[in-house]
C-alpha positions as MATLAB code, in Angstrom:
seq = 'MMFRLTKTMTAIGTALLLAAPAMAAEKPGEGVSIQMAQPTWDTGWFQTAIYSDLLRELGYEVSQPMTLDNPAFYQAVAFGDVTMWVDGWFPGHNSYRDTFEQGAEIVGAVALGGALQGYLVDKASAEKYDITSLDDFKREEVREAFDRNGDGKADMVGCPPGWACEEVIAHHREAYGMDDYINVTSANYSAAMADAVAAYEQGEPILFYTWTPNWTVNELTPGEDVVWIQVPFVDLVETEKGLEDAATMEGVEGCVADPCMLGYVANDIVPVVNSDFIKDNPAVRALFEAAAIPLTDIYAQNALMNEGDEDVEGHAKDWIAENRDQVDQWLETARAAAE';
ca = [
       0.000    0.000    0.000;
       2.814    2.376    0.923;
       4.601    1.484   -2.329;
       1.504    2.253   -4.375;
       0.967    5.606   -2.603;
       4.599    6.573   -3.084;
       4.404    5.578   -6.728;
       1.264    7.653   -7.202;
       2.804   10.705   -5.486;
       5.894   10.382   -7.646;
       3.746   10.364  -10.768;
       1.878   13.454   -9.618;
       5.117   15.247   -8.788;
       6.566   14.395  -12.171;
       3.450   15.695  -13.906;
       3.660   18.946  -11.964;
       7.331   19.364  -12.825;
       6.593   18.782  -16.496;
       3.722   21.263  -16.399;
       5.733   23.982  -14.645;
       7.811   25.052  -17.683;
       4.658   25.292  -19.799;
       2.932   27.381  -17.140;
       5.963   29.651  -16.814;
       6.156   30.070  -20.580;
       2.483   30.969  -20.747;
       2.703   33.427  -17.838;
       6.294   34.761  -17.749;
       5.197   37.663  -15.553;
       3.703   35.512  -12.813;
       4.389   37.101   -9.428;
       5.781   40.365  -10.846;
       3.978   43.638  -10.053;
       3.738   46.654  -12.346;
       2.779   50.148  -11.191;
       1.287   51.591  -14.352;
       1.015   55.353  -14.906;
      -1.114   57.359  -17.306;
      -1.073   61.027  -18.333;
      -3.433   63.785  -17.305;
      -4.766   63.985  -20.895;
      -7.482   61.336  -21.201;
      -6.871   60.729  -24.912;
      -3.955   58.517  -23.827;
      -5.927   56.305  -21.454;
      -7.142   53.897  -24.157;
      -3.664   52.629  -25.015;
      -2.851   52.488  -21.301;
      -5.779   50.111  -20.770;
      -4.866   47.973  -23.797;
      -1.232   47.559  -22.785;
      -2.257   46.852  -19.177;
      -4.499   44.005  -20.289;
      -1.801   42.554  -22.561;
       0.622   42.543  -19.651;
      -1.986   40.798  -17.477;
      -2.323   38.102  -20.120;
       1.398   37.499  -19.653;
       0.796   36.999  -15.931;
       1.898   40.405  -14.610;
       0.011   41.991  -11.730;
      -0.780   45.419  -13.171;
      -2.113   48.147  -10.906;
      -4.829   50.559  -11.800;
      -2.940   53.417  -13.468;
      -1.679   56.350  -11.441;
      -2.511   59.625  -13.218;
       0.538   61.891  -13.324;
       1.647   65.015  -15.129;
       4.858   64.930  -17.157;
       7.411   66.156  -14.573;
       6.117   63.816  -11.867;
       6.047   60.780  -14.134;
       9.512   61.139  -15.607;
      11.040   61.570  -12.167;
       9.047   58.667  -10.723;
       9.874   56.202  -13.510;
      13.580   56.982  -13.248;
      13.540   56.134   -9.521;
      11.293   53.109  -10.010;
       8.400   54.576   -8.021;
       6.274   53.782  -11.075;
       7.168   51.135  -13.646;
       6.042   52.659  -16.934;
       3.568   54.501  -19.077;
       2.810   54.207  -22.789;
       2.330   57.922  -23.390;
       5.755   59.384  -24.005;
       5.688   62.017  -26.761;
       9.008   62.517  -28.490;
      10.583   64.862  -29.418;
       7.952   66.874  -27.519;
       9.102   65.415  -24.193;
      12.812   65.779  -24.934;
      13.096   68.332  -22.149;
      12.582   65.467  -19.673;
      15.390   63.273  -21.000;
      17.870   64.484  -18.399;
      15.303   63.595  -15.739;
      14.625   60.009  -16.763;
      17.411   58.619  -18.938;
      19.630   57.567  -16.008;
      16.935   55.179  -14.809;
      14.391   54.653  -17.584;
      14.213   54.267  -21.353;
      11.977   54.310  -24.416;
      10.905   50.821  -25.536;
       9.027   50.282  -28.803;
       6.294   52.595  -30.093;
       2.531   52.845  -29.811;
       2.366   55.066  -32.923;
       5.335   56.331  -34.934;
       5.055   59.852  -36.329;
       1.324   59.830  -35.756;
       1.077   62.702  -33.334;
       0.503   65.878  -35.342;
       0.054   69.210  -33.572;
      -0.948   72.645  -34.688;
      -3.558   75.399  -34.937;
      -6.938   75.109  -36.617;
      -9.840   77.391  -37.504;
     -13.297   76.563  -38.753;
     -13.285   76.183  -42.516;
     -16.062   78.697  -43.147;
     -14.150   81.496  -41.393;
     -10.892   80.530  -43.071;
     -12.559   80.958  -46.448;
     -14.512   84.083  -45.511;
     -11.505   85.949  -44.092;
      -8.784   84.280  -46.174;
      -7.024   82.903  -43.112;
      -3.954   80.811  -43.859;
      -1.593   81.717  -41.004;
      -1.494   82.917  -37.415;
      -0.319   86.217  -38.889;
      -3.789   86.771  -40.330;
      -5.083   87.337  -36.800;
      -3.182   90.599  -36.799;
      -5.912   91.937  -39.101;
      -8.615   93.787  -37.195;
     -11.549   92.170  -38.992;
     -10.216   88.706  -38.163;
      -9.583   89.553  -34.522;
     -13.084   90.955  -34.172;
     -14.648   87.846  -35.696;
     -12.891   85.542  -33.208;
     -13.192   87.843  -30.174;
     -15.700   86.181  -27.862;
     -15.071   88.196  -24.693;
     -14.714   91.697  -26.136;
     -11.059   92.287  -25.201;
     -10.069   93.130  -28.765;
      -8.162   89.896  -29.294;
      -9.056   86.620  -30.992;
      -9.758   83.816  -28.524;
      -7.883   80.522  -28.908;
      -8.132   77.254  -26.994;
      -4.648   76.312  -25.791;
      -3.230   73.796  -23.280;
      -3.286   73.616  -19.480;
      -0.098   74.381  -17.524;
       2.206   71.370  -17.162;
       1.478   69.939  -20.584;
       4.329   69.911  -23.108;
       2.110   71.679  -25.649;
       1.576   74.563  -23.220;
       5.338   75.110  -23.155;
       5.484   75.192  -26.951;
       2.511   77.543  -27.212;
       4.202   79.853  -24.697;
       7.298   79.783  -26.915;
       5.175   80.597  -29.977;
       3.428   83.424  -28.169;
       6.775   85.093  -27.707;
       8.275   84.161  -31.079;
       5.268   85.363  -33.084;
       4.111   88.147  -30.756;
       0.793   86.356  -30.399;
      -0.211   88.081  -27.171;
      -0.757   91.293  -29.115;
      -3.620   89.801  -31.092;
      -4.597   86.410  -29.622;
      -5.895   85.557  -26.154;
      -4.905   81.954  -25.322;
      -7.102   79.971  -22.938;
      -5.115   77.631  -20.684;
      -7.977   76.108  -18.715;
      -9.274   72.536  -18.781;
      -8.731   71.449  -22.372;
     -11.697   69.098  -22.769;
     -14.122   71.647  -21.320;
     -12.693   74.460  -23.439;
     -12.913   72.345  -26.598;
     -16.445   71.255  -25.791;
     -17.319   74.945  -25.607;
     -15.554   75.544  -28.938;
     -17.480   72.704  -30.587;
     -20.750   74.147  -29.288;
     -19.790   77.563  -30.659;
     -18.974   76.008  -34.033;
     -22.350   74.300  -34.123;
     -23.926   77.729  -33.560;
     -22.046   79.067  -36.574;
     -19.433   81.014  -34.596;
     -15.760   81.232  -35.637;
     -13.342   79.105  -33.601;
      -9.559   78.962  -33.261;
      -7.850   76.189  -31.324;
      -4.745   74.113  -30.812;
      -5.048   70.341  -31.079;
      -3.039   67.195  -31.520;
      -3.609   63.741  -32.944;
      -4.811   61.293  -31.818;
      -7.612   63.260  -30.207;
     -11.397   63.260  -30.255;
     -11.350   66.785  -31.653;
     -10.338   65.603  -35.139;
     -13.163   63.080  -35.056;
     -15.680   65.721  -33.961;
     -14.298   68.489  -36.192;
     -12.934   66.864  -39.325;
      -9.946   68.630  -40.932;
     -10.811   69.590  -44.485;
     -14.555   69.467  -43.831;
     -15.318   71.349  -40.617;
     -11.945   72.913  -39.860;
      -8.553   73.512  -41.477;
      -4.983   73.438  -40.205;
      -3.361   76.850  -40.596;
       0.327   77.637  -40.796;
       2.710   79.449  -38.502;
       4.484   82.588  -39.827;
       7.835   80.754  -39.709;
       9.252   77.726  -37.927;
      10.624   78.520  -34.470;
      11.106   75.421  -32.321;
      11.712   75.129  -28.594;
      15.326   74.576  -27.562;
      14.983   70.811  -27.130;
      13.808   70.437  -30.748;
      16.396   72.651  -32.427;
      17.772   70.992  -35.540;
      14.427   69.402  -36.460;
      13.077   72.426  -38.324;
      12.548   70.521  -41.582;
      10.246   68.091  -39.778;
       7.927   70.941  -38.727;
       6.785   71.327  -42.354;
       4.983   68.244  -43.665;
       3.546   67.099  -46.950;
       0.123   65.563  -47.322;
      -1.448   66.894  -44.118;
      -5.143   66.347  -44.726;
      -7.161   69.516  -44.267;
      -4.250   71.949  -44.272;
      -4.505   75.267  -46.106;
      -1.242   74.504  -47.931;
       0.839   71.549  -49.075;
       3.460   71.209  -47.725;
       2.011   72.484  -44.460;
       4.147   74.547  -42.072;
       2.501   73.434  -38.822;
       5.380   74.659  -36.684;
       5.378   71.469  -34.627;
       7.447   68.346  -35.203;
       5.343   65.198  -35.582;
       5.758   63.137  -32.406;
       6.173   59.429  -31.785;
       3.949   58.059  -29.006;
       6.099   55.585  -27.093;
       6.304   53.558  -23.874;
       8.815   54.777  -21.284;
       9.854   52.028  -18.860;
      12.083   51.759  -15.812;
      15.407   50.315  -16.992;
      15.897   47.834  -14.136;
      12.428   46.440  -14.759;
      12.837   46.062  -18.513;
      16.239   44.402  -18.059;
      14.666   41.762  -15.839;
      11.589   41.290  -18.050;
      12.530   40.519  -21.662;
       8.934   39.496  -22.378;
       7.810   43.081  -21.814;
      10.511   44.457  -24.086;
       9.511   42.017  -26.829;
       5.828   42.851  -26.413;
       6.408   46.599  -26.576;
       8.689   46.280  -29.589;
       6.038   44.243  -31.433;
       2.819   46.028  -30.457;
       1.262   49.158  -32.005;
      -2.231   50.696  -32.159;
      -3.637   52.304  -35.324;
      -4.326   56.009  -34.877;
      -7.786   55.626  -36.406;
      -8.733   53.228  -33.607;
      -7.541   55.728  -30.991;
      -9.542   58.502  -32.711;
     -12.673   56.352  -32.616;
     -12.288   55.511  -28.922;
     -11.600   59.137  -28.023;
     -14.816   60.068  -29.806;
     -16.741   57.560  -27.666;
     -15.369   59.201  -24.512;
     -16.328   62.617  -25.804;
     -19.863   61.358  -26.344;
     -20.066   60.307  -22.690;
     -19.057   56.644  -22.904;
     -16.207   56.599  -20.382;
     -15.780   52.819  -20.108;
     -12.146   52.926  -21.205;
     -11.364   49.462  -19.841;
     -14.352   48.061  -21.706;
     -13.221   49.762  -24.912;
      -9.774   48.212  -24.463;
     -11.202   44.720  -23.973;
     -13.403   45.147  -27.050;
     -10.399   46.261  -29.110;
      -8.337   43.276  -27.970;
     -11.191   40.899  -28.848;
     -11.593   42.451  -32.291;
      -7.839   42.187  -32.924;
      -7.306   38.823  -31.242;
      -5.204   37.244  -33.993;
      -2.735   40.137  -34.035;
      -2.671   40.352  -30.248;
      -1.915   36.629  -29.943;
       1.058   37.042  -32.271;
       2.431   39.825  -30.036;
       1.941   37.683  -26.930;
       3.657   34.687  -28.500;
       6.605   36.906  -29.406;
       6.756   38.071  -25.801;
       6.571   34.541  -24.407;
       9.299   33.346  -26.735;
      11.585   36.139  -25.523;
      11.134   34.984  -21.922;
      12.254   31.410  -22.577;
];
């Protein structure tokens, strides 16, 4: 009886030992925790949720994301207080390189060159007043048309303090003398843009800054509802000096000119990860180097949020289900890297 029991236990132990490598290969992140971060702009939360779920499928214990502004995140990821986010914008965030590069690094890309930035006006006003550049707002008739508060200046939706775009807009305000003829709003961006959309729907002129991917370009389609206008000349912030040629782009849909002198360098949206973590987790490196999300899918999800559907985690799960074959290829690549 004892012999039979021992024999049975040996068989069970052997089976468990044989199963262990398969389980480890399937879940290379088992027992490893990740403190995810996300930015204060909600248009980046969709990719955060997608990447979080992919990491969970690899066995990682991923926290609910901590919402941080740029300075706080880049300092925290360098020290390992947070593990990562998937919302680095480069070269726009180049000013933070000295903060994070001693302890963190860029790994892969969510969207290469997909992040356009610039200034837009409603198409009807652009045609009526022949607006092609920020310089056109120096004309009194144009300022009056876009002056919503009676201060004699055109009103423009800008970016809140702490965002990289706010720093660039501040640079442009000085370089182009914008404060003489444009009043830039730096309040809550989503609320300010919702107000601009409502004004547009009432037939009022609007001027605003935006970026892609963003719900704004889904709500106000460039070339149909609004147009990108040009800057008077390219004048980049210090951290982007030398990239002037990249601030003028060909084929920008809905721009008043081709090539279009947007005055902003197209950004790559990339993950930034703590270096010690990524060194110890080759599966994550492989996943991030393989994965990417089409900008059109991010636009569509951002539009859902703007319409009041704020189930970002549900949107992420739906996207993963709809792209299961591609997702499984990324996960297999990650698992292979962990072996």
